[in-house]
Tab-separated table of N, CA and C in Angstrom:
chain	number	residue	atom	x	y	z
V	18	GLY	N	-48.226	27.010	44.701
V	18	GLY	CA	-48.216	25.656	44.816
V	18	GLY	C	-48.126	25.182	46.347
V	19	ARG	N	-48.087	23.971	46.444
V	19	ARG	CA	-47.981	23.278	47.890
V	19	ARG	C	-46.700	22.599	48.179
V	20	PRO	N	-46.264	22.502	49.331
V	20	PRO	CA	-45.090	21.663	49.629
V	20	PRO	C	-45.211	20.232	49.265
V	21	LEU	N	-44.300	19.603	48.941
V	21	LEU	CA	-44.345	18.076	48.783
V	21	LEU	C	-43.236	17.524	49.724
V	22	ASN	N	-43.849	16.711	50.642
V	22	ASN	CA	-42.980	15.975	51.713
V	22	ASN	C	-43.414	14.603	51.662
V	23	ALA	N	-42.439	13.751	51.333
V	23	ALA	CA	-42.806	12.260	51.141
V	23	ALA	C	-41.555	11.351	51.380
V	24	ARG	N	-41.796	10.015	51.715
V	24	ARG	CA	-40.791	9.050	51.825
V	24	ARG	C	-41.109	8.056	50.773
V	25	ILE	N	-40.126	7.593	50.050
V	25	ILE	CA	-40.265	6.568	49.005
V	25	ILE	C	-39.394	5.475	49.399
V	26	GLU	N	-39.848	4.271	49.643
V	26	GLU	CA	-39.258	3.144	50.091
V	26	GLU	C	-39.255	2.047	49.052
V	27	LEU	N	-38.088	1.401	48.962
V	27	LEU	CA	-37.969	0.259	48.020
V	27	LEU	C	-37.550	-0.890	48.752
V	28	LEU	N	-38.528	-2.000	48.855
V	28	LEU	CA	-38.309	-3.187	49.541
V	28	LEU	C	-37.940	-4.396	48.440
V	29	GLN	N	-36.919	-4.906	48.527
V	29	GLN	CA	-36.520	-6.111	47.582
V	29	GLN	C	-36.337	-7.319	48.442
V	30	GLY	N	-37.455	-8.030	48.560
V	30	GLY	CA	-37.438	-9.293	49.256
V	30	GLY	C	-37.491	-9.266	50.797
V	31	PRO	N	-37.577	-10.323	51.429
V	31	PRO	CA	-37.894	-10.303	52.881
V	31	PRO	C	-36.528	-10.141	53.610
V	32	ASN	N	-35.351	-10.419	53.054
V	32	ASN	CA	-34.180	-10.540	53.834
V	32	ASN	C	-33.164	-9.284	53.435
V	33	ASN	N	-33.696	-8.380	52.744
V	33	ASN	CA	-32.885	-7.248	52.392
V	33	ASN	C	-33.371	-6.007	53.155
V	34	ASN	N	-32.457	-4.915	53.366
V	34	ASN	CA	-32.929	-3.752	53.938
V	34	ASN	C	-33.511	-2.915	52.954
V	35	LYS	N	-34.523	-2.143	53.526
V	35	LYS	CA	-35.175	-1.307	52.467
V	35	LYS	C	-34.300	-0.141	52.199
V	36	GLN	N	-34.525	0.385	50.966
V	36	GLN	CA	-33.738	1.595	50.573
V	36	GLN	C	-34.823	2.792	50.715
V	37	VAL	N	-34.409	3.888	51.172
V	37	VAL	CA	-35.355	5.050	51.490
V	37	VAL	C	-34.820	6.304	50.821
V	38	ILE	N	-35.794	7.038	50.164
V	38	ILE	CA	-35.477	8.366	49.593
V	38	ILE	C	-36.499	9.274	50.478
V	39	GLU	N	-35.886	10.192	51.210
V	39	GLU	CA	-36.595	11.344	51.912
V	39	GLU	C	-36.764	12.478	50.980
V	40	LEU	N	-37.954	12.874	50.561
V	40	LEU	CA	-38.229	13.803	49.602
V	40	LEU	C	-38.915	15.155	50.099
V	41	TYR	N	-38.358	16.289	49.750
V	41	TYR	CA	-38.915	17.544	50.062
V	41	TYR	C	-38.723	18.574	49.088
V	42	THR	N	-39.832	19.224	48.595
V	42	THR	CA	-39.683	20.466	47.869
V	42	THR	C	-40.715	21.349	48.280
V	43	GLU	N	-40.388	22.745	48.211
V	43	GLU	CA	-41.331	23.674	48.688
V	43	GLU	C	-42.575	23.855	47.748
V	44	ASP	N	-42.421	23.592	46.475
V	44	ASP	CA	-43.581	23.804	45.560
V	44	ASP	C	-43.607	22.554	44.656
V	45	GLY	N	-44.425	21.554	44.950
V	45	GLY	CA	-44.511	20.255	44.189
V	45	GLY	C	-45.273	20.417	42.861
V	46	LEU	N	-45.880	21.636	42.713
V	46	LEU	CA	-46.677	21.797	41.434
V	46	LEU	C	-45.607	22.387	40.384
V	47	ASP	N	-44.726	23.284	40.774
V	47	ASP	CA	-43.798	23.874	39.878
V	47	ASP	C	-42.458	23.050	39.753
V	48	ARG	N	-42.225	22.180	40.799
V	48	ARG	CA	-40.928	21.385	40.804
V	48	ARG	C	-41.315	19.955	41.266
V	49	PRO	N	-42.092	19.248	40.336
V	49	PRO	CA	-42.424	17.765	40.675
V	49	PRO	C	-41.224	17.018	40.763
V	50	PHE	N	-41.383	15.799	41.268
V	50	PHE	CA	-40.287	14.838	41.448
V	50	PHE	C	-40.472	13.691	40.484
V	51	TYR	N	-39.371	13.364	39.691
V	51	TYR	CA	-39.526	12.181	38.803
V	51	TYR	C	-38.261	11.307	39.178
V	52	ALA	N	-38.402	10.037	39.095
V	52	ALA	CA	-37.350	9.193	39.328
V	52	ALA	C	-37.417	7.866	38.539
V	53	ILE	N	-36.340	7.251	38.126
V	53	ILE	CA	-36.316	5.868	37.586
V	53	ILE	C	-35.546	5.065	38.647
V	54	VAL	N	-36.435	4.048	39.088
V	54	VAL	CA	-35.843	3.117	40.166
V	54	VAL	C	-35.709	1.816	39.574
V	55	GLU	N	-34.471	1.338	39.570
V	55	GLU	CA	-34.167	-0.049	38.919
V	55	GLU	C	-34.577	-1.177	40.073
V	56	THR	N	-35.403	-2.010	39.606
V	56	THR	CA	-35.919	-3.095	40.535
V	56	THR	C	-35.620	-4.401	39.952
V	57	PRO	N	-34.323	-4.921	39.945
V	57	PRO	CA	-34.098	-6.256	39.187
V	57	PRO	C	-34.646	-7.429	40.053
V	58	GLY	N	-35.108	-8.415	39.234
V	58	GLY	CA	-35.597	-9.643	39.943
V	58	GLY	C	-37.084	-9.416	40.206
V	59	SER	N	-37.611	-10.222	40.960
V	59	SER	CA	-39.062	-10.244	41.407
V	59	SER	C	-39.267	-10.058	42.871
V	60	GLY	N	-40.462	-9.671	43.251
V	60	GLY	CA	-40.739	-9.560	44.691
V	60	GLY	C	-40.420	-8.088	45.237
V	61	ASN	N	-40.337	-7.144	44.376
V	61	ASN	CA	-40.030	-5.754	44.746
V	61	ASN	C	-41.313	-5.059	45.057
V	62	VAL	N	-41.239	-4.153	46.086
V	62	VAL	CA	-42.280	-3.331	46.461
V	62	VAL	C	-41.854	-1.872	46.526
V	63	LEU	N	-42.519	-1.019	45.895
V	63	LEU	CA	-42.181	0.465	45.974
V	63	LEU	C	-43.282	1.058	46.850
V	64	ARG	N	-42.926	1.709	47.931
V	64	ARG	CA	-43.999	2.318	48.856
V	64	ARG	C	-43.745	3.690	48.911
V	65	ILE	N	-44.858	4.456	48.641
V	65	ILE	CA	-44.780	5.965	48.663
V	65	ILE	C	-45.630	6.513	49.798
V	66	VAL	N	-44.946	7.146	50.800
V	66	VAL	CA	-45.719	7.584	51.975
V	66	VAL	C	-45.748	9.170	52.083
V	67	ASN	N	-46.927	9.769	52.254
V	67	ASN	CA	-46.914	11.212	52.397
V	67	ASN	C	-46.642	11.610	53.863
V	68	THR	N	-45.489	12.213	54.047
V	68	THR	CA	-45.158	12.554	55.496
V	68	THR	C	-45.488	14.041	55.740
V	69	ALA	N	-46.344	14.728	54.930
V	69	ALA	CA	-46.773	15.912	55.206
V	69	ALA	C	-48.114	15.929	55.949
V	70	THR	N	-48.554	17.061	56.407
V	70	THR	CA	-49.801	17.037	57.212
V	70	THR	C	-50.892	16.817	56.289
V	71	VAL	N	-52.137	16.481	56.785
V	71	VAL	CA	-53.218	16.098	55.966
V	71	VAL	C	-53.696	17.154	55.077
V	72	GLU	N	-53.341	18.515	55.367
V	72	GLU	CA	-53.768	19.627	54.501
V	72	GLU	C	-52.962	19.623	53.257
V	73	PHE	N	-51.954	18.952	53.065
V	73	PHE	CA	-51.092	18.896	51.954
V	73	PHE	C	-51.066	17.384	51.290
V	74	PRO	N	-52.099	16.969	50.607
V	74	PRO	CA	-52.127	15.799	50.105
V	74	PRO	C	-51.124	15.593	48.776
V	75	LEU	N	-50.855	14.396	48.361
V	75	LEU	CA	-50.080	14.319	47.169
V	75	LEU	C	-50.606	13.207	46.238
V	76	THR	N	-50.244	13.331	45.069
V	76	THR	CA	-50.646	12.349	44.005
V	76	THR	C	-49.479	11.652	43.536
V	77	ALA	N	-49.459	10.389	43.486
V	77	ALA	CA	-48.239	9.672	42.917
V	77	ALA	C	-48.662	8.665	41.796
V	78	THR	N	-47.795	8.484	40.889
V	78	THR	CA	-47.954	7.626	39.858
V	78	THR	C	-46.738	6.767	39.735
V	79	VAL	N	-46.890	5.487	39.625
V	79	VAL	CA	-45.867	4.560	39.376
V	79	VAL	C	-46.050	3.719	38.272
V	80	GLY	N	-45.195	3.667	37.279
V	80	GLY	CA	-45.320	3.036	36.035
V	80	GLY	C	-44.138	1.993	35.804
V	81	ALA	N	-44.280	0.852	35.170
V	81	ALA	CA	-43.338	0.010	34.835
V	81	ALA	C	-42.726	0.218	33.474
V	82	TYR	N	-41.375	0.242	33.277
V	82	TYR	CA	-40.743	0.459	32.118
V	82	TYR	C	-39.764	-0.601	31.809
V	83	LYS	N	-39.407	-0.662	30.550
V	83	LYS	CA	-38.306	-1.733	30.207
V	83	LYS	C	-37.355	-0.915	29.361
V	84	THR	N	-36.114	-0.952	29.703
V	84	THR	CA	-35.102	-0.094	29.035
V	84	THR	C	-34.389	-1.015	28.074
V	85	GLY	N	-33.884	-0.407	26.934
V	85	GLY	CA	-33.170	-1.335	25.910
V	85	GLY	C	-31.589	-1.356	26.345
V	86	SER	N	-31.000	-0.199	26.708
V	86	SER	CA	-29.621	-0.309	27.274
V	86	SER	C	-29.547	0.784	28.448
V	87	LYS	N	-28.588	0.632	29.304
V	87	LYS	CA	-28.361	1.532	30.438
V	87	LYS	C	-27.785	2.922	29.948
V	88	ASP	N	-27.220	2.896	28.727
V	88	ASP	CA	-26.741	4.134	28.323
V	88	ASP	C	-27.720	5.186	27.788
V	89	SER	N	-29.031	4.777	27.449
V	89	SER	CA	-29.833	5.629	26.740
V	89	SER	C	-31.293	5.565	27.386
V	90	PHE	N	-31.852	6.598	27.837
V	90	PHE	CA	-33.212	6.583	28.303
V	90	PHE	C	-34.220	6.754	27.194
V	91	ASP	N	-33.712	7.125	26.001
V	91	ASP	CA	-34.572	7.279	24.885
V	91	ASP	C	-35.143	5.985	24.395
V	92	GLU	N	-34.619	4.905	24.791
V	92	GLU	CA	-35.163	3.538	24.347
V	92	GLU	C	-36.234	2.958	25.338
V	93	MET	N	-36.539	3.731	26.454
V	93	MET	CA	-37.539	3.167	27.346
V	93	MET	C	-38.898	2.987	26.748
V	94	GLN	N	-39.527	1.872	27.009
V	94	GLN	CA	-40.704	1.523	26.605
V	94	GLN	C	-41.665	1.247	27.810
V	95	PRO	N	-42.968	1.832	27.824
V	95	PRO	CA	-43.822	1.266	28.902
V	95	PRO	C	-44.202	-0.135	28.862
V	96	VAL	N	-44.238	-0.829	29.958
V	96	VAL	CA	-44.602	-2.153	29.940
V	96	VAL	C	-46.160	-2.214	30.078
V	97	ILE	N	-46.820	-1.413	30.835
V	97	ILE	CA	-48.212	-1.420	30.987
V	97	ILE	C	-48.727	-0.039	30.689
V	98	SER	N	-50.124	-0.021	30.224
V	98	SER	CA	-50.795	1.226	29.922
V	98	SER	C	-51.446	1.783	31.291
V	99	GLY	N	-51.534	3.023	31.355
V	99	GLY	CA	-52.296	3.659	32.425
V	99	GLY	C	-53.766	3.729	32.168
V	100	TYR	N	-54.170	3.303	31.054
V	100	TYR	CA	-55.639	3.324	30.781
V	100	TYR	C	-56.221	1.961	30.949
V	101	GLY	N	-57.458	1.917	31.286
V	101	GLY	CA	-58.253	0.702	31.437
V	101	GLY	C	-58.528	0.090	30.073
V	102	SER	N	-59.258	-1.058	30.035
V	102	SER	CA	-59.530	-1.666	28.649
V	102	SER	C	-60.286	-0.761	27.811
V	103	GLY	N	-61.003	0.247	28.235
V	103	GLY	CA	-61.775	1.145	27.352
V	103	GLY	C	-60.860	2.254	26.761
V	104	GLY	N	-59.499	2.335	27.097
V	104	GLY	CA	-58.876	3.394	26.572
V	104	GLY	C	-59.076	4.612	27.279
V	105	PRO	N	-58.558	5.874	26.929
V	105	PRO	CA	-58.598	7.082	27.585
V	105	PRO	C	-59.954	7.479	27.949
V	106	SER	N	-61.091	7.067	27.154
V	106	SER	CA	-62.382	7.626	27.449
V	106	SER	C	-63.015	6.905	28.675
V	107	GLY	N	-62.431	5.888	29.149
V	107	GLY	CA	-63.074	5.130	30.398
V	107	GLY	C	-63.263	3.684	30.023
V	108	GLY	N	-64.077	3.076	30.698
V	108	GLY	CA	-64.342	1.643	30.596
V	108	GLY	C	-63.891	0.930	31.742
V	109	ARG	N	-64.434	-0.350	31.955
V	109	ARG	CA	-64.192	-1.159	33.006
V	109	ARG	C	-62.921	-1.897	32.877
V	110	GLY	N	-62.236	-2.261	33.915
V	110	GLY	CA	-61.145	-3.039	33.819
V	110	GLY	C	-59.864	-2.278	34.112
V	111	SER	N	-58.774	-2.899	34.144
V	111	SER	CA	-57.507	-2.082	34.471
V	111	SER	C	-56.391	-2.512	33.581
V	112	GLY	N	-55.463	-1.519	33.381
V	112	GLY	CA	-54.319	-1.895	32.650
V	112	GLY	C	-53.094	-2.358	33.399
V	113	PHE	N	-53.285	-2.560	34.753
V	113	PHE	CA	-52.402	-2.902	35.739
V	113	PHE	C	-52.065	-4.358	35.803
V	114	ARG	N	-50.877	-4.749	35.682
V	114	ARG	CA	-50.587	-6.204	35.880
V	114	ARG	C	-49.326	-6.300	36.868
V	115	PRO	N	-49.498	-7.087	37.850
V	115	PRO	CA	-48.282	-7.192	38.902
V	115	PRO	C	-47.407	-8.031	38.333
V	116	TYR	N	-46.046	-7.866	38.584
V	116	TYR	CA	-44.965	-8.605	38.190
V	116	TYR	C	-44.112	-9.195	39.199
Protein backbone atom coordinates (compact mmCIF):
# COMPACT_ATOMS: atom_id res chain seq x y z
CA GLY A 1 0.00 0.00 0.00
CA ARG A 2 0.85 3.65 -0.06
CA PRO A 3 1.10 6.23 2.70
CA LEU A 4 -1.88 8.48 3.35
CA ASN A 5 -1.04 12.03 4.39
CA ALA A 6 -3.87 14.56 4.43
CA ARG A 7 -5.42 17.52 6.22
CA ILE A 8 -9.18 17.63 6.87
CA GLU A 9 -10.62 21.08 7.59
CA LEU A 10 -14.10 21.92 8.85
CA LEU A 11 -15.18 25.53 8.29
CA GLN A 12 -18.41 26.54 10.04
CA GLY A 13 -19.35 30.01 8.85
CA PRO A 14 -17.19 33.07 8.21
CA ASN A 15 -16.67 34.12 11.86
CA ASN A 16 -15.50 30.80 13.37
CA ASN A 17 -12.04 29.28 13.45
CA LYS A 18 -11.61 26.21 11.29
CA GLN A 19 -11.15 22.82 12.94
CA VAL A 20 -8.30 20.76 11.50
CA ILE A 21 -7.42 17.06 11.55
CA GLU A 22 -3.87 16.20 10.46
CA LEU A 23 -3.97 12.63 9.19
CA TYR A 24 -1.12 10.19 8.54
CA THR A 25 -1.01 6.43 8.08
CA GLU A 26 1.75 4.36 6.51
CA ASP A 27 -0.63 2.22 4.47
CA GLY A 28 -3.92 3.83 3.44
CA LEU A 29 -5.07 0.70 1.62
CA ASP A 30 -4.78 -1.63 4.62
CA ARG A 31 -5.72 1.03 7.20
CA PRO A 32 -8.15 3.53 5.62
CA PHE A 33 -9.51 6.48 7.60
CA TYR A 34 -13.23 6.81 8.37
CA ALA A 35 -14.80 9.60 10.41
CA ILE A 36 -18.21 10.96 11.32
CA VAL A 37 -18.05 14.74 11.61
CA GLU A 38 -21.03 16.51 13.13
CA THR A 39 -21.85 19.72 11.25
CA PRO A 40 -24.88 21.35 12.89
CA GLY A 41 -26.58 24.26 11.16
CA SER A 42 -25.93 25.45 7.63
CA GLY A 43 -22.99 26.98 5.82
CA ASN A 44 -20.50 24.23 6.70
CA VAL A 45 -17.59 23.32 4.43
CA LEU A 46 -15.51 20.17 4.72
CA ARG A 47 -12.19 20.51 2.90
CA ILE A 48 -9.81 17.59 2.28
CA VAL A 49 -6.26 18.44 1.23
CA ASN A 50 -3.67 15.88 0.12
CA THR A 51 -0.46 16.93 1.88
CA ALA A 52 1.57 14.05 0.43
CA THR A 53 3.73 14.35 -2.65
CA VAL A 54 2.20 14.06 -6.11
CA GLU A 55 3.39 10.42 -6.32
CA PHE A 56 0.90 9.47 -3.59
CA PRO A 57 -2.60 10.60 -4.66
CA LEU A 58 -5.63 9.97 -2.49
CA THR A 59 -9.30 9.24 -3.08
CA ALA A 60 -11.82 10.83 -0.73
CA THR A 61 -15.56 10.36 -0.38
CA VAL A 62 -17.85 12.59 1.67
CA GLY A 63 -21.44 11.58 2.34
CA ALA A 64 -24.27 13.22 4.25
CA TYR A 65 -25.97 11.17 6.96
CA LYS A 66 -28.84 11.77 9.33
CA THR A 67 -28.69 10.10 12.73
CA GLY A 68 -31.65 9.01 14.84
CA SER A 69 -29.97 9.40 18.23
CA LYS A 70 -26.48 10.22 19.44
CA ASP A 71 -26.28 6.90 21.30
CA SER A 72 -26.50 4.57 18.31
CA PHE A 73 -24.74 4.61 14.96
CA ASP A 74 -26.97 1.73 13.82
CA GLU A 75 -29.74 4.22 13.05
CA MET A 76 -27.68 6.26 10.57
CA GLN A 77 -29.48 6.87 7.28
CA PRO A 78 -27.82 8.24 4.12
CA VAL A 79 -29.33 11.55 3.08
CA ILE A 80 -28.10 11.39 -0.53
CA SER A 81 -27.22 8.58 -2.90
CA GLY A 82 -23.78 8.17 -4.39
CA TYR A 83 -25.27 7.11 -7.70
CA GLY A 84 -26.57 9.37 -10.45
CA SER A 85 -30.14 9.27 -11.68
CA GLY A 86 -29.34 6.17 -13.75
CA GLY A 87 -28.45 4.06 -10.72
CA PRO A 88 -25.24 2.08 -10.34
CA SER A 89 -25.07 1.28 -14.05
CA GLY A 90 -24.54 4.93 -14.92
CA GLY A 91 -26.66 7.63 -16.45
CA ARG A 92 -26.50 11.37 -16.52
CA GLY A 93 -27.28 13.52 -13.54
CA SER A 94 -26.04 13.56 -10.02
CA GLY A 95 -27.28 12.34 -6.68
CA PHE A 96 -25.55 15.25 -4.95
CA ARG A 97 -27.61 18.01 -3.35
CA PRO A 98 -25.97 20.88 -1.39
CA TYR A 99 -27.40 21.69 2.04
